[in-house]
mmCIF file of C-alpha atoms in Angstrom:
data_model
loop_
_atom_site.group_PDB
_atom_site.id
_atom_site.type_symbol
_atom_site.label_atom_id
_atom_site.label_comp_id
_atom_site.label_asym_id
_atom_site.label_seq_id
_atom_site.Cartn_x
_atom_site.Cartn_y
_atom_site.Cartn_z
ATOM 1 C CA UNK A 65 17.083 -4.155 12.617
ATOM 2 C CA UNK A 66 19.525 -1.376 11.990
ATOM 3 C CA UNK A 67 20.325 1.370 14.470
ATOM 4 C CA UNK A 68 18.095 3.762 12.506
ATOM 5 C CA UNK A 69 15.227 1.232 12.578
ATOM 6 C CA UNK A 70 15.718 0.752 16.313
ATOM 7 C CA UNK A 71 15.542 4.511 16.891
ATOM 8 C CA UNK A 72 12.322 4.857 14.884
ATOM 9 C CA UNK A 73 10.790 1.899 16.732
ATOM 10 C CA UNK A 74 11.812 3.384 20.080
ATOM 11 C CA UNK A 75 10.304 6.755 19.151
ATOM 12 C CA UNK A 76 7.106 5.020 17.984
ATOM 13 C CA UNK A 77 6.806 2.903 21.128
ATOM 14 C CA UNK A 78 7.222 5.968 23.341
ATOM 15 C CA UNK A 79 5.142 8.340 21.240
ATOM 16 C CA UNK A 80 2.451 10.226 23.104
ATOM 17 C CA UNK A 81 -0.275 10.575 20.509
ATOM 18 C CA UNK A 82 -2.463 13.664 20.960
ATOM 19 C CA UNK A 83 -6.144 13.164 21.772
ATOM 20 C CA UNK A 84 -8.146 12.531 18.603
ATOM 21 C CA UNK A 85 -5.194 11.183 16.607
ATOM 22 C CA UNK A 86 -3.633 7.794 15.999
ATOM 23 C CA UNK A 87 -0.151 6.741 14.977
ATOM 24 C CA UNK A 88 1.004 3.821 12.849
ATOM 25 C CA UNK A 89 4.462 2.580 11.977
ATOM 26 C CA UNK A 90 4.378 1.849 8.237
ATOM 27 C CA UNK A 91 7.532 0.749 6.433
ATOM 28 C CA UNK A 92 9.760 2.525 8.931
ATOM 29 C CA UNK A 93 7.794 5.783 8.909
ATOM 30 C CA UNK A 94 5.588 7.069 11.695
ATOM 31 C CA UNK A 95 2.272 8.138 10.183
ATOM 32 C CA UNK A 96 -0.064 10.204 12.345
ATOM 33 C CA UNK A 97 -3.665 10.699 11.242
ATOM 34 C CA UNK A 98 -6.941 11.888 12.694
ATOM 35 C CA UNK A 99 -8.690 9.236 14.757
ATOM 36 C CA UNK A 100 -11.514 7.128 13.373
ATOM 37 C CA UNK A 101 -14.731 8.860 12.327
ATOM 38 C CA UNK A 102 -18.351 7.677 12.543
ATOM 39 C CA UNK A 103 -18.251 5.808 9.211
ATOM 40 C CA UNK A 104 -15.154 3.910 10.361
ATOM 41 C CA UNK A 105 -16.568 3.105 13.797
ATOM 42 C CA UNK A 106 -19.970 1.924 12.478
ATOM 43 C CA UNK A 107 -18.231 -0.308 9.929
ATOM 44 C CA UNK A 108 -15.821 -1.820 12.445
ATOM 45 C CA UNK A 109 -18.677 -2.474 14.865
ATOM 46 C CA UNK A 110 -20.738 -4.155 12.110
ATOM 47 C CA UNK A 111 -17.807 -6.459 11.344
ATOM 48 C CA UNK A 112 -16.973 -7.217 14.974
ATOM 49 C CA UNK A 113 -20.603 -8.110 15.690
ATOM 50 C CA UNK A 114 -20.408 -10.869 13.066
ATOM 51 C CA UNK A 115 -17.228 -12.564 14.275
ATOM 52 C CA UNK A 116 -18.015 -15.162 16.961
ATOM 53 C CA UNK A 117 -16.120 -14.547 20.181
ATOM 54 C CA UNK A 118 -15.923 -18.266 20.901
ATOM 55 C CA UNK A 119 -13.486 -18.883 18.063
ATOM 56 C CA UNK A 120 -11.685 -15.619 17.291
ATOM 57 C CA UNK A 121 -10.188 -12.675 19.142
ATOM 58 C CA UNK A 122 -11.715 -9.519 17.696
ATOM 59 C CA UNK A 123 -8.997 -6.968 18.320
ATOM 60 C CA UNK A 124 -8.546 -3.376 17.331
ATOM 61 C CA UNK A 125 -5.100 -1.894 17.691
ATOM 62 C CA UNK A 126 -6.570 0.647 20.108
ATOM 63 C CA UNK A 127 -7.758 -2.285 22.272
ATOM 64 C CA UNK A 128 -4.346 -3.842 22.671
ATOM 65 C CA UNK A 129 -2.080 -3.538 25.639
ATOM 66 C CA UNK A 130 0.996 -5.355 24.401
ATOM 67 C CA UNK A 131 4.645 -4.602 25.054
ATOM 68 C CA UNK A 132 5.903 -2.665 22.075
ATOM 69 C CA UNK A 133 2.353 -2.315 20.697
ATOM 70 C CA UNK A 134 3.306 -4.470 17.727
ATOM 71 C CA UNK A 135 1.327 -7.569 16.782
ATOM 72 C CA UNK A 136 3.375 -10.333 15.146
ATOM 73 C CA UNK A 137 1.894 -11.278 11.780
ATOM 74 C CA UNK A 138 2.171 -14.958 12.698
ATOM 75 C CA UNK A 139 -0.734 -14.618 15.163
ATOM 76 C CA UNK A 140 -3.119 -12.818 12.780
ATOM 77 C CA UNK A 141 -5.639 -14.708 10.660
ATOM 78 C CA UNK A 142 -7.155 -11.641 9.026
ATOM 79 C CA UNK A 143 -6.587 -7.900 9.081
ATOM 80 C CA UNK A 144 -9.352 -5.417 8.292
ATOM 81 C CA UNK A 145 -8.653 -1.843 7.231
ATOM 82 C CA UNK A 146 -11.411 0.728 6.776
ATOM 83 C CA UNK A 147 -10.272 3.291 4.217
ATOM 84 C CA UNK A 148 -10.544 6.947 5.208
ATOM 85 C CA UNK A 149 -10.667 9.863 2.815
ATOM 86 C CA UNK A 150 -6.868 10.132 3.060
ATOM 87 C CA UNK A 151 -5.659 6.542 3.550
ATOM 88 C CA UNK A 152 -6.623 4.945 0.223
ATOM 89 C CA UNK A 153 -3.122 4.521 -1.169
ATOM 90 C CA UNK A 154 -1.734 3.207 2.134
ATOM 91 C CA UNK A 155 -4.593 0.732 2.572
ATOM 92 C CA UNK A 156 -4.866 -0.476 -1.038
ATOM 93 C CA UNK A 157 -1.144 -0.621 -1.856
ATOM 94 C CA UNK A 158 1.344 -0.233 0.996
ATOM 95 C CA UNK A 159 -0.469 -2.292 3.631
ATOM 96 C CA UNK A 160 -1.533 -4.866 1.042
ATOM 97 C CA UNK A 161 2.120 -5.522 0.286
ATOM 98 C CA UNK A 162 3.104 -5.471 3.971
ATOM 99 C CA UNK A 163 0.409 -7.940 5.030
ATOM 100 C CA UNK A 164 1.186 -10.293 2.123
ATOM 101 C CA UNK A 165 4.875 -10.144 3.013
ATOM 102 C CA UNK A 166 3.972 -10.981 6.616
ATOM 103 C CA UNK A 167 1.985 -14.019 5.465
ATOM 104 C CA UNK A 168 -1.329 -12.831 6.901
ATOM 105 C CA UNK A 169 -3.875 -15.249 5.378
ATOM 106 C CA UNK A 170 -6.581 -12.675 4.606
ATOM 107 C CA UNK A 171 -6.754 -8.901 4.260
ATOM 108 C CA UNK A 172 -10.141 -7.197 4.002
ATOM 109 C CA UNK A 173 -10.182 -3.624 2.723
ATOM 110 C CA UNK A 174 -13.483 -1.879 3.404
ATOM 111 C CA UNK A 175 -13.589 1.241 1.243
ATOM 112 C CA UNK A 176 -16.377 3.709 2.119
ATOM 113 C CA UNK A 177 -14.965 6.145 -0.454
ATOM 114 C CA UNK A 178 -15.722 3.695 -3.310
ATOM 115 C CA UNK A 179 -18.470 1.691 -1.575
ATOM 116 C CA UNK A 180 -16.632 -1.611 -2.040
ATOM 117 C CA UNK A 181 -14.943 -4.349 -0.055
ATOM 118 C CA UNK A 182 -11.835 -6.075 -1.353
ATOM 119 C CA UNK A 183 -10.979 -9.417 0.222
ATOM 120 C CA UNK A 184 -7.441 -10.579 -0.488
ATOM 121 C CA UNK A 185 -6.283 -14.109 0.344
ATOM 122 C CA UNK A 186 -3.445 -16.530 -0.330
ATOM 123 C CA UNK A 187 -0.397 -14.356 0.375
ATOM 124 C CA UNK A 188 2.576 -14.819 -1.911
ATOM 125 C CA UNK A 189 6.099 -13.493 -1.564
ATOM 126 C CA UNK A 190 7.536 -14.172 -5.044
ATOM 127 C CA UNK A 191 10.761 -12.215 -4.715
ATOM 128 C CA UNK A 192 12.501 -14.989 -6.624
ATOM 129 C CA UNK A 193 10.585 -13.746 -9.671
ATOM 130 C CA UNK A 194 11.344 -10.098 -8.768
ATOM 131 C CA UNK A 195 7.731 -9.472 -7.806
ATOM 132 C CA UNK A 196 6.565 -7.567 -4.788
ATOM 133 C CA UNK A 197 4.700 -9.526 -2.121
ATOM 134 C CA UNK A 198 0.979 -9.696 -2.914
ATOM 135 C CA UNK A 199 -2.099 -11.880 -2.637
ATOM 136 C CA UNK A 200 -3.059 -14.473 -5.265
ATOM 137 C CA UNK A 201 -6.825 -14.307 -4.664
ATOM 138 C CA UNK A 202 -8.942 -11.159 -4.823
ATOM 139 C CA UNK A 203 -12.693 -10.732 -4.460
ATOM 140 C CA UNK A 204 -14.320 -7.314 -4.834
ATOM 141 C CA UNK A 205 -17.885 -6.769 -3.611
ATOM 142 C CA UNK A 206 -20.165 -3.747 -3.455
ATOM 143 C CA UNK A 207 -21.556 -2.662 -0.095
ATOM 144 C CA UNK A 208 -24.711 -4.696 0.478
ATOM 145 C CA UNK A 209 -23.290 -7.899 -1.031
ATOM 146 C CA UNK A 210 -22.212 -10.643 1.394
ATOM 147 C CA UNK A 211 -18.521 -11.583 1.566
ATOM 148 C CA UNK A 212 -17.536 -15.224 2.167
ATOM 149 C CA UNK A 213 -14.502 -15.215 4.469
ATOM 150 C CA UNK A 214 -13.225 -18.777 4.274
ATOM 151 C CA UNK A 215 -10.336 -18.321 6.743
ATOM 152 C CA UNK A 216 -12.891 -17.487 9.445
ATOM 153 C CA UNK A 217 -15.535 -19.934 8.233
ATOM 154 C CA UNK A 218 -18.211 -17.266 7.918
ATOM 155 C CA UNK A 219 -19.897 -14.843 5.554
ATOM 156 C CA UNK A 220 -19.857 -11.134 6.396
ATOM 157 C CA UNK A 221 -23.009 -9.172 5.696
ATOM 158 C CA UNK A 222 -22.234 -5.645 4.484
ATOM 159 C CA UNK A 223 -25.713 -4.096 4.424
ATOM 160 C CA UNK A 224 -24.862 -1.883 7.428
ATOM 161 C CA UNK A 225 -21.663 -0.518 5.868
ATOM 162 C CA UNK A 226 -21.842 3.202 5.149
ATOM 163 C CA UNK A 227 -20.111 5.233 2.478
ATOM 164 C CA UNK A 228 -18.823 8.757 2.811
ATOM 165 C CA UNK A 229 -21.249 11.420 1.640
ATOM 166 C CA UNK A 230 -19.821 13.483 -1.208
#
């Protein structure tokens, strides 16, 4: 890391986030947004309820108490992002590239704005071919359709997922 990166990381690690907000460090920028809403929380709970505790740790970043608050990508099997009304570009593009670059085996984007889930798998970092890191496999499903998640050995039911009212 450079000195500038170290300063940003230090600021992020020591940031006191106001009540009702959350902060993320994305590509060297601190992004502060409103905390999760009901649609987000219901969706996350529906997903967590389907992941067996015996085999997987079901963590939310808010649940973690880790030095530096950063989770190494090498310990993650899957990341789930629930899109908010303002996070679509970050979740569908920026984080997709970041998670592929980190080698995270699966990335599930739950998009209540569009009413779809996008499961990305098989990360690839083809910089040799001047391509940005991405996933080779993509499966898009409408809310209500089950999603086979092979890396976890289960199928997620999405009937309880809610979309945002217009």
